[in-house]
Short mmCIF file of C-alpha atoms and ligand atoms in Angstrom, two decimals:
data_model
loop_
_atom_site.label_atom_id
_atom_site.label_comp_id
_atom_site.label_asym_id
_atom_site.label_seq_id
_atom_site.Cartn_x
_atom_site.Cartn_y
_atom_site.Cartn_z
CA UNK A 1 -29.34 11.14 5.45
CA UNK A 2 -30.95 8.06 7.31
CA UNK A 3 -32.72 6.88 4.22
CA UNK A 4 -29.22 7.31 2.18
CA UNK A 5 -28.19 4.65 4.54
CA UNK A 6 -31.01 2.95 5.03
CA UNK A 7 -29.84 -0.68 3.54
CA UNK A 8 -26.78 -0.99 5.58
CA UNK A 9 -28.68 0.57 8.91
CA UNK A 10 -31.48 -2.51 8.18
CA UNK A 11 -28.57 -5.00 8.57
CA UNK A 12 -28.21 -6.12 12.40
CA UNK A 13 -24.07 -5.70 12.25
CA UNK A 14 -24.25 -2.19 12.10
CA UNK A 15 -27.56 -0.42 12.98
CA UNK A 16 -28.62 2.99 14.17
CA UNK A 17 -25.73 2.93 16.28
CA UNK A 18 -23.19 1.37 14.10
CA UNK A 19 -24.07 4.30 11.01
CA UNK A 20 -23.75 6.73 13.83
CA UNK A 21 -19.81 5.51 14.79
CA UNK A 22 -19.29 5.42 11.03
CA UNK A 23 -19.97 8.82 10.84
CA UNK A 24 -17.63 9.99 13.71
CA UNK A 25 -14.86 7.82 12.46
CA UNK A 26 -11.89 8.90 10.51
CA UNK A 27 -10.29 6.65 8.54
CA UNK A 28 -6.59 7.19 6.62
CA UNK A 29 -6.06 5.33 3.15
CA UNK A 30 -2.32 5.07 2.50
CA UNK A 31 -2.32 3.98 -1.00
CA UNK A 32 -4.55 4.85 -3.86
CA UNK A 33 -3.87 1.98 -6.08
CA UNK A 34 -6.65 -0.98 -7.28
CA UNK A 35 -7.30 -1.90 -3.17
CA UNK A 36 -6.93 1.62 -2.45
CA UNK A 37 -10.01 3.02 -4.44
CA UNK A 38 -12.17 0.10 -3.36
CA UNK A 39 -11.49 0.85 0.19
CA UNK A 40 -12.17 4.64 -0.20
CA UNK A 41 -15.49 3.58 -2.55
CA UNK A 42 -16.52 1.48 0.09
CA UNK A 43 -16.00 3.75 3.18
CA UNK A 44 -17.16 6.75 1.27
CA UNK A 45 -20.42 5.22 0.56
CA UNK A 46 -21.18 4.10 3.64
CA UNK A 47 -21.01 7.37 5.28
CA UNK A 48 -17.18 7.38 7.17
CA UNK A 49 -17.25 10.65 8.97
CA UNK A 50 -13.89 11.87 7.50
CA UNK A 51 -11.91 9.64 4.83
CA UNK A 52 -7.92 11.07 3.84
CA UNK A 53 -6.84 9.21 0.92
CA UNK A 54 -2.45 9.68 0.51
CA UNK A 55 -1.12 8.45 -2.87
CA UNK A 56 2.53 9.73 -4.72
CA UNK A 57 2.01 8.96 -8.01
CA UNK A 58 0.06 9.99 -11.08
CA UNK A 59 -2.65 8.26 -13.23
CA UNK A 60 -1.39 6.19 -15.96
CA UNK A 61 -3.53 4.49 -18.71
CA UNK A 62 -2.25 0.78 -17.40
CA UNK A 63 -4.12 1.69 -14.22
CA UNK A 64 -7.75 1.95 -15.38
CA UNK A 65 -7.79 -1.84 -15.99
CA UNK A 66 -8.29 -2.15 -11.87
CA UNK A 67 -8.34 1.35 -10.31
CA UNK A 68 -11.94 1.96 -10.21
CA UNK A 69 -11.95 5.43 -9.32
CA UNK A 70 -10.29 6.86 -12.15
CA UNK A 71 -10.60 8.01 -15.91
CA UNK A 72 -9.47 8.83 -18.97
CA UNK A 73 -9.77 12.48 -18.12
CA UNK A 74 -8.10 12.67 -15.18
CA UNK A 75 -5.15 11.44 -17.14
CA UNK A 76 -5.73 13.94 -19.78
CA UNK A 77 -5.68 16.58 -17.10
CA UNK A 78 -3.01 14.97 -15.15
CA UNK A 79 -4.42 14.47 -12.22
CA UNK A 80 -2.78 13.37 -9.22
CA UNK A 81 -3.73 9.70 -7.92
CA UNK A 82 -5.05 11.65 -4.43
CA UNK A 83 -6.56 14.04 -5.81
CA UNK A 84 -8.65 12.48 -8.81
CA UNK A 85 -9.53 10.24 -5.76
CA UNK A 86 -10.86 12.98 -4.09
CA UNK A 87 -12.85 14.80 -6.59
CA UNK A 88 -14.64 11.43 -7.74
CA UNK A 89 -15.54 10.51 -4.41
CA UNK A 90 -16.81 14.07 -3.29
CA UNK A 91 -18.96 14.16 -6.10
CA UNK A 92 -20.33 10.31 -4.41
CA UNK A 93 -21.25 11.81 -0.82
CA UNK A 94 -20.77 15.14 -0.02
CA UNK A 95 -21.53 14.70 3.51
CA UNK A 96 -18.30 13.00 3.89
CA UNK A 97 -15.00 15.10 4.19
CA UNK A 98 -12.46 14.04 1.67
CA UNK A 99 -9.02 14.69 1.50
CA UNK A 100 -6.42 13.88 -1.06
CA UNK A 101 -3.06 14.04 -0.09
CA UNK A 102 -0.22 13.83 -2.32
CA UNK A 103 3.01 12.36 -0.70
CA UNK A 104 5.88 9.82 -0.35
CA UNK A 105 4.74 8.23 2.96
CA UNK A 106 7.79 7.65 4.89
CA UNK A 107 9.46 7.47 8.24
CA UNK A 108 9.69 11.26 8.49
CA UNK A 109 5.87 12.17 7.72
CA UNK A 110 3.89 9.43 8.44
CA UNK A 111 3.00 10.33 12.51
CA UNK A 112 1.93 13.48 11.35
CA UNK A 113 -0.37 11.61 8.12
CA UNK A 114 -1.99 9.38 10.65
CA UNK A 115 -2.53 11.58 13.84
CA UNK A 116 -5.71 11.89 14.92
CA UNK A 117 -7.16 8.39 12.44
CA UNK A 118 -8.98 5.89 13.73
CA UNK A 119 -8.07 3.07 11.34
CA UNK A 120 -5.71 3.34 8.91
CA UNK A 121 -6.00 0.75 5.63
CA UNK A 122 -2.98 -0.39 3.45
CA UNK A 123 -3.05 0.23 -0.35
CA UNK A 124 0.30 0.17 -0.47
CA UNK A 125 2.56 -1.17 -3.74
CA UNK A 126 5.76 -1.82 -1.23
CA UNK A 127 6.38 -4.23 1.71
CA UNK A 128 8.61 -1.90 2.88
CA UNK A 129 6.03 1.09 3.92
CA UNK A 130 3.98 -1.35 5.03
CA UNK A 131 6.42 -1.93 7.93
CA UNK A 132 6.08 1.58 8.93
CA UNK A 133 2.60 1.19 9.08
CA UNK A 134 2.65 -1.78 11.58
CA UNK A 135 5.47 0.48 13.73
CA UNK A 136 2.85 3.55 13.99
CA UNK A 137 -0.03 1.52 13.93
CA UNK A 138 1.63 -0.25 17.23
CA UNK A 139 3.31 3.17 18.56
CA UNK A 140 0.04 4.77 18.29
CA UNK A 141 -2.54 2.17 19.20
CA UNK A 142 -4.41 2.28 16.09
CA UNK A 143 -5.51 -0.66 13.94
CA UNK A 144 -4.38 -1.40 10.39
CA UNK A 145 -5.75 -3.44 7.62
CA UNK A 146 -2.80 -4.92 5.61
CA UNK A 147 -4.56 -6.00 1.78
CA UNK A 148 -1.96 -7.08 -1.11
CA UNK A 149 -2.97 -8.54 -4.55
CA UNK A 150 -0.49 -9.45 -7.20
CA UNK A 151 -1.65 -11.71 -10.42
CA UNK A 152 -4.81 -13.36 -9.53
CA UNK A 153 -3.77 -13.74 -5.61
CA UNK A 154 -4.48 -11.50 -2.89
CA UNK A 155 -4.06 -11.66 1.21
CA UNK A 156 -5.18 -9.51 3.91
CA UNK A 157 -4.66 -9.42 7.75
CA UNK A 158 -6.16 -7.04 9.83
CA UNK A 159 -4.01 -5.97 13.07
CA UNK A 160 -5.70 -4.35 16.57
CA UNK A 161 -2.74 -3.53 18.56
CA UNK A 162 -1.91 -5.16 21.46
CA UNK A 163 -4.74 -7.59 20.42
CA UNK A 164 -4.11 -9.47 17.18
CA UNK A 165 -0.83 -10.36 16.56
CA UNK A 166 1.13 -7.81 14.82
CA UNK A 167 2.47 -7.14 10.58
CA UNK A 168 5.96 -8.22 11.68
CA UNK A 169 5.05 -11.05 14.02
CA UNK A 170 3.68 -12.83 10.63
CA UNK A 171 6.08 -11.69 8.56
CA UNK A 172 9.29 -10.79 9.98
CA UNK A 173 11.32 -8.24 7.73
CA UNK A 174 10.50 -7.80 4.24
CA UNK A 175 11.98 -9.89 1.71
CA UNK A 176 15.43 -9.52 -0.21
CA UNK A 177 14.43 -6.91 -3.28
CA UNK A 178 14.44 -8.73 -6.89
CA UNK A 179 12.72 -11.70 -5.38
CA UNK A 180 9.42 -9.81 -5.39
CA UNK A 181 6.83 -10.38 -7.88
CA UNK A 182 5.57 -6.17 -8.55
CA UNK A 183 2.28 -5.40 -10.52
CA UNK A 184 4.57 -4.33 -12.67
CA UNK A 185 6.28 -7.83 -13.19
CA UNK A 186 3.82 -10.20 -12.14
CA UNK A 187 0.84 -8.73 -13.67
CA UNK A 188 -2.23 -8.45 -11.89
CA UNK A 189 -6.01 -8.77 -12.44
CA UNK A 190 -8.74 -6.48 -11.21
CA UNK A 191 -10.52 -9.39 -9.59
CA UNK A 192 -7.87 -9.77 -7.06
CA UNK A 193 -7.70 -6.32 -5.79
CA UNK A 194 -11.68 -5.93 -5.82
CA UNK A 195 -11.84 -9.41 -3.48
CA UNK A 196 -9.00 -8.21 -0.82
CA UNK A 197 -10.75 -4.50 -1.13
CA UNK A 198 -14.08 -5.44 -0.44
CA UNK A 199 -12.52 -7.47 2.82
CA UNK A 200 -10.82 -4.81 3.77
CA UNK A 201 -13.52 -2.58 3.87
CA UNK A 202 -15.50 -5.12 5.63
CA UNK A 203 -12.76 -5.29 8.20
CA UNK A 204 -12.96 -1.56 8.09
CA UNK A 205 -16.72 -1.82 8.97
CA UNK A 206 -16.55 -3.75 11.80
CA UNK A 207 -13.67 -1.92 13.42
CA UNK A 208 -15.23 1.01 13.35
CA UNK A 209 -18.36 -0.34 14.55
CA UNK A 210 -16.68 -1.45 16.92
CA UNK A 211 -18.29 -5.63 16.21
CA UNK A 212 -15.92 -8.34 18.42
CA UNK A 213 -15.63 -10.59 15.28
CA UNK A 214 -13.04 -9.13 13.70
CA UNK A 215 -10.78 -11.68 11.30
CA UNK A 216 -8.05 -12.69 13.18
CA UNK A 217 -6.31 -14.95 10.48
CA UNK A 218 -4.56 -14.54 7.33
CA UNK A 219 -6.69 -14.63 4.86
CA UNK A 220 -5.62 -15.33 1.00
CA UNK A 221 -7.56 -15.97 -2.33
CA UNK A 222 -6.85 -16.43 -5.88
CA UNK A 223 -9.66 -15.23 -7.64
CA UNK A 224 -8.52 -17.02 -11.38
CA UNK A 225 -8.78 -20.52 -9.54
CA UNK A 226 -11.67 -19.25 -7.26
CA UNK A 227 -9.83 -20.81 -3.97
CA UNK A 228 -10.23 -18.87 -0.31
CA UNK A 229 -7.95 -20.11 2.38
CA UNK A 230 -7.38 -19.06 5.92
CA UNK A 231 -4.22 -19.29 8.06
CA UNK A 232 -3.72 -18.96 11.99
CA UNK A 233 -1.16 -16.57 12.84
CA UNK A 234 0.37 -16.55 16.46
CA UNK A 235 2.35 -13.38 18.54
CA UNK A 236 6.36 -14.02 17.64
CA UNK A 237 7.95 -14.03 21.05
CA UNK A 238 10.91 -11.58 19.65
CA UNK A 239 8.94 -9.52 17.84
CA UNK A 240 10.64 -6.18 18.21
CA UNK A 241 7.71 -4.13 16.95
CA UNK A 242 5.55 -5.47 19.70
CA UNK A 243 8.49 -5.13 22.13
CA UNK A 244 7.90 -1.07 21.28
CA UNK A 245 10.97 -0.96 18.72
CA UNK A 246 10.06 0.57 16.01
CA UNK A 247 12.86 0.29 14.17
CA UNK A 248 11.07 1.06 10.70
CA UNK A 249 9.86 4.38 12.20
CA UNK A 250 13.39 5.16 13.74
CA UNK A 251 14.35 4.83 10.08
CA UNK A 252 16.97 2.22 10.75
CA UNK A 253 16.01 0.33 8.01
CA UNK A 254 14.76 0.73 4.07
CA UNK A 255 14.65 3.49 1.21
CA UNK A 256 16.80 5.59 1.41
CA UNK A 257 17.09 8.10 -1.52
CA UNK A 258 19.86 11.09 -2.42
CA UNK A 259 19.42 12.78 -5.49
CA UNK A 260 23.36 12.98 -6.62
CA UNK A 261 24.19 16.59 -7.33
CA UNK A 262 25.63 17.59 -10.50
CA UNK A 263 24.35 14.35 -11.96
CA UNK A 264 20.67 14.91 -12.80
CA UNK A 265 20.16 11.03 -11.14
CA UNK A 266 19.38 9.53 -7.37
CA UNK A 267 20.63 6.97 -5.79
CA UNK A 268 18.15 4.24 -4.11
CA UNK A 269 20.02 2.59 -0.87
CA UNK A 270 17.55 -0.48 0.31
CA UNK A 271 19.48 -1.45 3.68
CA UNK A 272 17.12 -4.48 3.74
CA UNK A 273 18.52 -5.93 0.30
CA UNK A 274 20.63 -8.62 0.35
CA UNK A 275 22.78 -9.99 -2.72
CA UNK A 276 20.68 -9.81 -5.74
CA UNK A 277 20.51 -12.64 -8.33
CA UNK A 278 21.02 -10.51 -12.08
CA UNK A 279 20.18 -13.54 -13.45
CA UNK A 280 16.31 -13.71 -11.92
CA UNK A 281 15.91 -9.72 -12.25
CA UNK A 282 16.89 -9.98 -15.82
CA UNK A 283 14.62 -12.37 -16.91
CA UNK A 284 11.77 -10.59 -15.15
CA UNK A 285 12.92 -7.30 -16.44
CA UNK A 286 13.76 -7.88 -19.88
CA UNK A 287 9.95 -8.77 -20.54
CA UNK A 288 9.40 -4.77 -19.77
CA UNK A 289 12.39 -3.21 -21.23
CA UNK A 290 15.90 -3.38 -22.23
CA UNK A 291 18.24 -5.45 -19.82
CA UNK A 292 21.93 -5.42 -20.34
CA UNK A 293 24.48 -7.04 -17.23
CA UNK A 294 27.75 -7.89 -16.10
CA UNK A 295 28.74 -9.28 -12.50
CA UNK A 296 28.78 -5.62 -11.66
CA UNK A 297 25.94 -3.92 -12.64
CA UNK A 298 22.70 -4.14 -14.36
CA UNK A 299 21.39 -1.79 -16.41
CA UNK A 300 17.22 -2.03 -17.18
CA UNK A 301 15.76 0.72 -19.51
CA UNK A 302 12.49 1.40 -19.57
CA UNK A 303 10.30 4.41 -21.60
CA UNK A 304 12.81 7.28 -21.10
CA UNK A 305 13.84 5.90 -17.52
CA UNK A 306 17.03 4.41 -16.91
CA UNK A 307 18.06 2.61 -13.99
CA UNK A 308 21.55 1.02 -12.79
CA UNK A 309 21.07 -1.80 -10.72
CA UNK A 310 24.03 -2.93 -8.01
CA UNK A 311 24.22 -6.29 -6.50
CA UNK A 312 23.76 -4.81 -3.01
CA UNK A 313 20.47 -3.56 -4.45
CA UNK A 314 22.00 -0.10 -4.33
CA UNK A 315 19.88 1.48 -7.88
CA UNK A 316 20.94 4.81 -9.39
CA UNK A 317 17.73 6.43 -11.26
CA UNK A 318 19.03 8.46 -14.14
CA UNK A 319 17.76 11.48 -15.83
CA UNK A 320 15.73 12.86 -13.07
CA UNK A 321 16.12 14.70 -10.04
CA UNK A 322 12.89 13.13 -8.23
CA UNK A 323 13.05 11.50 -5.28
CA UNK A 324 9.87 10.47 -4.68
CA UNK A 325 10.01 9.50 -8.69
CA UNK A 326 13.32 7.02 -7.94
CA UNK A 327 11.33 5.54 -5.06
CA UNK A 328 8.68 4.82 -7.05
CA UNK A 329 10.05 3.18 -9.47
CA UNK A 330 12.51 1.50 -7.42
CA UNK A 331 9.13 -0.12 -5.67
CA UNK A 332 8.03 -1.10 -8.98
CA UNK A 333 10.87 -2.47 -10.92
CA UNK A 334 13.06 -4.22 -7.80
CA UNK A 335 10.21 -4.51 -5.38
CA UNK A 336 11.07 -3.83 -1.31
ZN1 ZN B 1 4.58 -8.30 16.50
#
């Protein structure tokens, strides 16, 4: 086992020492998109005692231009995001133990995810869960690793409780929905997600290893022009999550879905939304699927899904009776 990691044991951040914490360290991966499969490569391979990878959705041929992990056959067999995860990466390093969960992460089921981890790393496609993450990172005293990459940027932060300052002291509550560039709208290439993932994991490293110099700024790339930049961040004096309200947690804010009986549809209520522009949704929507609006409602179709889109945000999903499915695409299509 030694010799497995002898490369990383040679280099003088980690040691005999360091590859011994690795291996009594649990580490949760909320996400299993493009960042999400480097992370879980990266920690897998380096010998992470215990590694639980959560992911909702299913493989989809548009995600094996960045999702490293995955194949054409575990799309032909339909394989959950979590779980193709997890037979890949057992088949990698059996010593580790791998877990695949799939699940909507969400105020109601996300103390219970995390309980027990001693990092937890964002692979998240939505702002909004990310907020959670910073609440029960903060609640629970265990560091994150925020990573996003859309198009050819990406930008990562890494929060110690109590230490670094927190998700919401840099970023305050997450933008209006429609505003948001998705993967889905913006695009994205894999060299984006592979940069922020490999930092993360590095971050990951280190925490775990317990090393002092952790990166305390904001970090952002763009891997088309080949530019790195770093940015200070300072503690927000009102910061309610660092105050101990976690109002993301409490559920007082975000998603919240009803499938709307009798209907075959759900409704998508995004408290956080504020009036939406039509006018900049449509244009970034019609690229992806049919757009048709009014002042009163947009309506975006897209393969078989159909979605009605209120200026309040408010988003009935049609034909389906799938929460966790209306979520998702809410995340993709609006953003939030
Ligand atoms: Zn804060």
């Amino acid at each position: 086992m030694i010799d497995r990691y002898s490369r990383q044991i040679i280099f003088p951040g980690i040691g005999e020492e360091g590859q011994r914490k690795l291996s009594n360290s649990y580490v949760v991966i909320i996400g299993c998109g493009a960042l999400g499969t480097i992370t879980a490569t990266s920690l897998v391979r380096a010998g992470v005692g215990k590694v639980r990878i959560i992911d909702r959705d299913f493989i989809e041929y548009h995600n094996l231009q960045r999702q490293v992990l995955f194949d054409e056959d575990d799309i032909r067999q339909q394989l959950p995001k979590a779980i193709a995860a997890e037979r890949h990466l057992k088949k990698v390093n059996s010593s580790v133990e791998i877990e695949g969960i799939v699940a909507d992460v969400n105020y109601t089921n996300i103390e219970r995810l995390i309980s027990g981890a001693d990092l937890i790393l964002d692979g998240l496609d939505n702002l909004e869960t990310r907020f959670l993450i910073n609440d029960v990172s903060l609640k629970h005293k265990i560091p994150w690793i925020y990573g996003g990459a859309i198009a050819s940027e990406g930008m990562t932060m890494t929060i110690v409780p109590h230490d670094t300052p927190c998700f919401r002291c840099f970023s305050s509550s997450p933008p209006s929905g429609g505003v948001l560039l998705t993967c889905d709208t913006g695009g994205v290439i894999s060299p984006a997600p592979f940069i922020i993932g490999s930092l993360q994991s590095a971050e990951a490293m280190k925490i775990l290893v317990g090393a002092e110099e952790i990166n305390r700024d904001v970090i952002t790339i763009d891997a088309w022009r080949g530019s790195f930049q770093r940015f200070e961040i300072f503690p927000r004096e009102n910061c309610p999550s660092c105050q101990g309200k976690y109002e993301f947690l409490d559920g007082k804010f975000g998603l919240r879905t009803t499938s709307l009986c009798g209907q075959n549809a759900v409704q998508v209520l995004n408290t956080k939304v504020g009036e939406l522009s039509f006018e900049e949704l449509a244009a970034r929507l019609k690229v992806l699927g049919k757009v048709t609006y009014n002042e009163f409602m947009l309506n975006f179709t897209v393969d078989s899904q159909e979605m009605v889109i209120f200026p309040d945000g408010r988003t009935i999903v049609k034909n389906t009776n799938n929460e966790s499915l209306a979520r998702g695409l809410y995340a993709k299509y609006i953003g939030g």
